[in-house]
Amino acid sequence: MTMFDLSGRVAVVTGANTGLGQAIAVALAVAGASIVAVGRSAMDETEAAVRKAGARFHAISADLGSIEPVKAIVNEAVKTFGRLDILVNNAGIIRRADAIDFTEADWDAVMDVNLKSAFFLSQAAARHMIERGSGKIINIASLLSFQGGIRIPSYTASKSGLAGLTRLLACEWAARGVNVNAIAPGYFVTNNTTALREDADRSAAILARIPAGHWGNPDELGGAAVFLASPASDYVHGIVLPVDGGWLAR
Ligand code: NAP
């Protein structure tokens, strides 16, 4: 198990109060990492689960709708636990409307959180990681990094952009000891997919295409995050790893 051991490592996870971010934070904690949970909502539930796993926990309140807090997040993480080894850019939003009616506000809001903040937080973290010669950055992409989707133009643009950014950052930072990779979750049961799951027709159509036969449970994402955060992935750079119950294989 030493290849997947994160003892002594410090991980910043954005949007860790709920859903996939919470599941990733807990999985990294179980593997031994100290967790810095970043977001705009209370982190009590995540804190309880991380501490139950025997890991250290620190919360930072920040709104990633702007890049203003990114340097302070990295500084506070390093000040609190002495180092920063892993960054998970998980915070994300989605706005649904037909492309023909889509507003500039819905475009900007999604791009700001999903893409702009992910880039500038990665930059702030990498300045610290490159100085130490090691680090792991994991971007939470989407099936919309590969596919078009419908009624989510800014989401698809942001997640396709995040996949490209993952590859660019990997090319720039791989030789400097920093692994940059992404995970593309399939359809998981979280707040992000409430509208889809409440639409009986869309929900049934989605389920029918998932070879695994069920929507993803957030717990089913943790293993991929531990892999990309651990020494087991030291020679893995610039990939977008689907964790999708086989959706893309269909
Ligand atoms: P979620 O439950 O809606 O979680 C989104 C997280 O992002 C929440 O913690 C949310 O905080 C945080 N966030 C949103 N805007 C923020 C802001 N301005 N500042 C700080 N934090 C902010 O949905 P989820 O499914 O777990 O989503 C996590 C990531 O997975 C997202 O990037 C999403 O696009 C991606 N993803 C999800 C699926 C899926 O099927 N669920 C599939 C592919 C990709 P609040 O709770 O305070 O809003």
Coordinates of C-alpha atoms and ligand atoms in Angstrom, one line a residue:
M1 CA 0.0 0.0 0.0
T2 CA 3.0 2.4 0.4
M3 CA 2.6 3.5 -3.3
F4 CA -0.8 5.0 -2.4
D5 CA 0.2 6.3 1.1
L6 CA -0.4 10.0 1.6
S7 CA 0.9 10.2 5.2
G8 CA 2.5 13.5 5.9
R9 CA 1.0 15.1 2.7
V10 CA -1.2 18.2 2.8
A11 CA -4.1 18.5 0.4
V12 CA -6.2 21.5 -0.5
V13 CA -9.6 20.5 -1.8
T14 CA -12.0 23.2 -3.1
G15 CA -15.7 22.8 -2.8
A16 CA -15.2 20.2 -0.1
N17 CA -18.4 20.8 1.9
T18 CA -20.5 18.4 -0.2
G19 CA -20.7 16.0 -3.1
L20 CA -17.6 14.9 -5.0
G21 CA -15.3 17.4 -3.2
Q22 CA -16.3 16.0 0.2
A23 CA -15.9 12.4 -1.0
I24 CA -12.4 13.3 -2.4
A25 CA -11.4 15.0 0.8
V26 CA -12.4 12.0 2.9
A27 CA -10.6 9.5 0.6
L28 CA -7.4 11.5 0.7
A29 CA -7.8 11.7 4.5
V30 CA -8.2 7.9 4.8
A31 CA -5.0 7.6 2.7
G32 CA -3.3 9.7 5.4
A33 CA -3.3 13.3 4.0
S34 CA -4.1 16.4 6.1
I35 CA -7.0 18.2 4.6
V36 CA -7.5 22.0 3.9
A37 CA -11.1 22.3 2.8
V38 CA -11.9 25.5 0.8
G39 CA -15.3 26.8 0.1
R40 CA -18.1 29.3 0.8
S41 CA -20.3 27.0 2.9
A42 CA -19.9 25.4 6.4
M43 CA -17.5 22.4 6.3
D44 CA -18.8 20.7 9.5
E45 CA -19.9 17.4 7.9
T46 CA -16.6 17.1 6.0
E47 CA -14.6 18.0 9.1
A48 CA -16.3 15.3 11.1
A49 CA -15.6 12.6 8.4
V50 CA -12.0 13.7 8.0
R51 CA -11.3 13.7 11.7
K52 CA -13.0 10.3 12.0
A53 CA -10.5 9.0 9.5
G54 CA -7.7 10.2 11.9
A55 CA -6.5 13.1 9.7
R56 CA -5.9 16.7 10.5
F57 CA -8.4 19.3 9.1
H58 CA -8.5 23.0 8.5
A59 CA -11.2 25.0 6.7
I60 CA -10.7 28.1 4.7
S61 CA -13.7 30.3 3.8
A62 CA -13.4 31.6 0.3
D63 CA -15.6 32.4 -2.7
L64 CA -13.9 31.2 -5.9
G65 CA -16.2 33.3 -8.1
S66 CA -13.2 35.6 -8.1
I67 CA -9.4 34.9 -8.1
E68 CA -8.9 37.4 -5.3
P69 CA -8.5 34.7 -2.5
V70 CA -6.2 32.3 -4.3
K71 CA -2.8 33.5 -2.9
A72 CA -4.2 33.7 0.6
I73 CA -5.5 30.1 0.3
V74 CA -2.1 28.7 -0.6
N75 CA -0.4 30.8 2.1
E76 CA -2.9 29.8 4.8
A77 CA -2.5 26.1 3.9
V78 CA 1.3 26.3 4.0
K79 CA 1.2 28.3 7.3
T80 CA -1.2 25.9 8.9
F81 CA 0.3 22.5 8.0
G82 CA 3.8 23.6 6.9
R83 CA 3.6 22.5 3.2
L84 CA 1.2 21.9 0.3
D85 CA 1.5 18.7 -1.7
I86 CA -1.9 18.2 -3.4
L87 CA -4.4 20.6 -4.9
V88 CA -7.8 19.4 -6.0
N89 CA -9.7 22.0 -8.1
N90 CA -13.2 20.6 -7.5
A91 CA -15.4 23.6 -6.9
G92 CA -17.7 24.1 -9.9
I93 CA -21.1 25.3 -11.0
I94 CA -23.5 24.6 -13.8
R95 CA -26.1 26.8 -15.4
R96 CA -28.8 25.3 -17.7
A97 CA -30.5 27.0 -20.6
D98 CA -30.8 26.6 -24.3
A99 CA -27.8 28.1 -26.1
I100 CA -30.1 30.4 -28.1
D101 CA -31.2 32.1 -24.8
F102 CA -28.0 31.8 -22.8
T103 CA -27.0 34.9 -21.0
E104 CA -23.6 36.6 -20.5
A105 CA -24.1 36.4 -16.7
D106 CA -24.5 32.6 -16.9
W107 CA -21.5 32.4 -19.2
D108 CA -19.2 34.5 -16.9
A109 CA -20.3 32.9 -13.6
V110 CA -19.5 29.4 -14.8
M111 CA -16.2 30.3 -16.5
D112 CA -15.0 32.2 -13.5
V113 CA -15.4 29.4 -11.0
N114 CA -14.8 26.4 -13.2
L115 CA -11.9 27.6 -15.3
K116 CA -10.4 31.0 -14.2
S117 CA -10.1 30.2 -10.5
A118 CA -8.9 26.7 -11.2
F119 CA -6.1 28.2 -13.3
F120 CA -5.0 30.9 -10.9
L121 CA -5.2 28.6 -7.8
S122 CA -3.1 26.1 -9.7
Q123 CA -0.6 28.9 -10.5
A124 CA -0.4 29.9 -6.8
A125 CA 0.0 26.3 -5.7
A126 CA 2.5 25.5 -8.3
R127 CA 4.8 28.4 -7.3
H128 CA 5.1 26.7 -4.0
M129 CA 5.3 23.1 -5.4
I130 CA 7.9 23.9 -8.0
E131 CA 10.1 25.5 -5.4
R132 CA 10.0 22.2 -3.5
G133 CA 10.3 20.1 -6.6
S134 CA 7.1 18.1 -6.1
G135 CA 3.3 18.4 -6.2
K136 CA 0.1 16.9 -7.5
I137 CA -2.7 19.0 -9.1
I138 CA -6.0 17.3 -9.9
N139 CA -8.6 19.1 -11.9
I140 CA -12.2 17.8 -11.7
A141 CA -13.2 17.8 -15.4
S142 CA -16.4 16.2 -16.8
L143 CA -17.7 14.0 -19.6
L144 CA -18.4 17.5 -21.1
S145 CA -14.6 17.6 -21.5
F146 CA -15.1 15.0 -24.3
Q147 CA -18.7 15.5 -25.4
G148 CA -21.0 18.4 -26.2
G149 CA -24.0 17.9 -24.0
I150 CA -27.1 20.1 -24.4
R151 CA -28.3 23.3 -22.6
I152 CA -25.0 23.9 -20.7
P153 CA -22.9 25.9 -23.1
S154 CA -20.6 27.6 -20.5
Y155 CA -20.2 24.4 -18.5
T156 CA -19.1 22.4 -21.6
A157 CA -16.8 25.3 -22.6
S158 CA -15.3 25.4 -19.1
K159 CA -14.8 21.7 -18.7
S160 CA -13.4 21.3 -22.2
G161 CA -11.1 24.2 -21.4
L162 CA -10.1 22.5 -18.1
A163 CA -9.0 19.4 -20.0
G164 CA -6.8 21.5 -22.3
L165 CA -5.4 23.5 -19.4
T166 CA -4.6 20.2 -17.7
R167 CA -2.5 19.1 -20.7
L168 CA -0.8 22.5 -21.0
L169 CA 0.1 22.7 -17.3
A170 CA 1.4 19.1 -17.4
C171 CA 3.7 20.0 -20.4
E172 CA 5.1 23.1 -18.5
W173 CA 5.4 21.6 -15.0
A174 CA 6.1 17.8 -15.5
A175 CA 9.9 18.3 -15.6
R176 CA 9.7 20.5 -12.5
G177 CA 8.2 17.7 -10.3
V178 CA 4.5 18.7 -10.5
N179 CA 2.0 16.2 -11.9
V180 CA -1.1 17.9 -13.4
N181 CA -4.0 15.5 -14.3
A182 CA -7.8 15.5 -14.3
I183 CA -10.6 13.2 -13.4
A184 CA -13.8 13.2 -15.6
P185 CA -16.6 12.0 -13.4
G186 CA -19.6 10.5 -15.2
Y187 CA -23.1 11.0 -13.8
F188 CA -22.9 11.2 -10.0
V189 CA -25.6 11.7 -7.4
T190 CA -24.9 15.3 -6.1
N191 CA -26.4 18.8 -6.1
N192 CA -24.9 19.3 -9.6
T193 CA -27.2 16.7 -11.1
T194 CA -30.4 17.3 -9.1
A195 CA -32.2 18.9 -12.1
L196 CA -31.3 16.0 -14.4
R197 CA -32.3 13.4 -11.8
E198 CA -35.7 15.1 -11.3
D199 CA -36.4 15.0 -15.1
A200 CA -37.8 11.5 -15.5
D201 CA -37.0 11.2 -19.2
R202 CA -33.5 12.6 -19.1
S203 CA -32.7 10.5 -15.9
A204 CA -33.9 7.3 -17.6
A205 CA -32.0 8.0 -20.8
I206 CA -28.8 8.7 -18.9
L207 CA -29.2 5.5 -16.8
A208 CA -29.8 3.4 -19.9
R209 CA -26.4 4.4 -21.3
I210 CA -24.3 3.6 -18.2
P211 CA -22.9 0.1 -18.6
A212 CA -22.4 -0.1 -14.8
G213 CA -26.2 0.2 -14.4
H214 CA -26.3 2.9 -11.8
W215 CA -25.5 6.6 -11.3
G216 CA -22.2 7.1 -9.5
N217 CA -22.0 7.3 -5.8
P218 CA -19.5 10.0 -4.7
D219 CA -17.6 7.4 -2.8
E220 CA -16.8 5.7 -6.1
L221 CA -14.6 8.7 -7.1
G222 CA -12.1 8.6 -4.2
G223 CA -9.8 5.9 -5.5
A224 CA -9.0 7.8 -8.6
A225 CA -8.2 10.9 -6.6
V226 CA -5.9 8.9 -4.2
F227 CA -4.1 7.4 -7.3
L228 CA -3.5 10.8 -8.9
A229 CA -2.4 12.3 -5.5
S230 CA 0.0 9.5 -4.7
P231 CA 3.5 8.3 -5.7
A232 CA 1.6 5.6 -7.7
S233 CA 1.0 8.2 -10.4
D234 CA 4.4 9.9 -10.5
Y235 CA 4.9 9.2 -14.2
V236 CA 1.3 10.1 -15.1
H237 CA 1.0 13.6 -16.6
G238 CA -1.7 15.4 -18.5
I239 CA -4.4 12.7 -18.5
V240 CA -8.2 13.2 -18.1
L241 CA -9.2 10.0 -16.3
P242 CA -12.9 9.1 -16.8
V243 CA -14.6 7.6 -13.8
D244 CA -18.0 7.1 -15.5
G245 CA -19.3 3.5 -15.1
G246 CA -18.3 2.9 -18.7
W247 CA -20.3 5.8 -20.2
L248 CA -17.6 6.8 -22.7
A249 CA -17.0 3.1 -23.7
R250 CA -20.5 2.9 -25.0
Ligands
NAP1 P1 -22.0 20.2 -6.0 O1 -22.6 19.3 -4.9 O2 -22.9 21.2 -6.5 O3 -20.7 20.7 -5.5 C1 -20.0 21.9 -6.0 C2 -19.0 22.4 -5.0 O4 -18.4 23.6 -5.6 C3 -19.7 22.8 -3.7 O5 -18.9 22.6 -2.7 C4 -19.9 24.3 -3.9 O6 -20.1 25.0 -2.7 C5 -18.6 24.6 -4.6 N1 -18.6 26.0 -5.2 C6 -19.5 26.4 -6.2 N2 -19.3 27.7 -6.4 C7 -18.3 28.1 -5.6 C8 -17.7 29.3 -5.3 N3 -18.0 30.5 -6.0 N4 -16.7 29.4 -4.4 C9 -16.4 28.3 -3.7 N5 -16.9 27.1 -3.9 C10 -17.9 27.0 -4.8 O7 -21.7 19.3 -7.2 P2 -20.6 18.1 -7.4 O8 -21.2 17.2 -8.4 O9 -20.1 17.6 -6.1 O10 -19.5 19.0 -8.2 C11 -18.1 18.9 -7.9 C12 -17.3 19.0 -9.2 O11 -17.6 17.9 -10.0 C13 -17.7 20.2 -10.0 O12 -16.6 20.8 -10.6 C14 -18.6 19.6 -11.1 O13 -18.7 20.3 -12.3 C15 -17.9 18.3 -11.3 N6 -18.7 17.2 -11.9 C16 -19.8 16.7 -11.3 C17 -20.5 15.6 -11.9 C18 -21.7 15.0 -11.3 O14 -22.3 14.1 -11.9 N7 -22.1 15.3 -10.1 C19 -20.1 15.2 -13.1 C20 -18.9 15.7 -13.7 C21 -18.3 16.7 -13.1 P3 -21.6 25.4 -2.2 O15 -22.1 24.1 -1.7 O16 -21.3 26.4 -1.2 O17 -22.3 25.9 -3.4

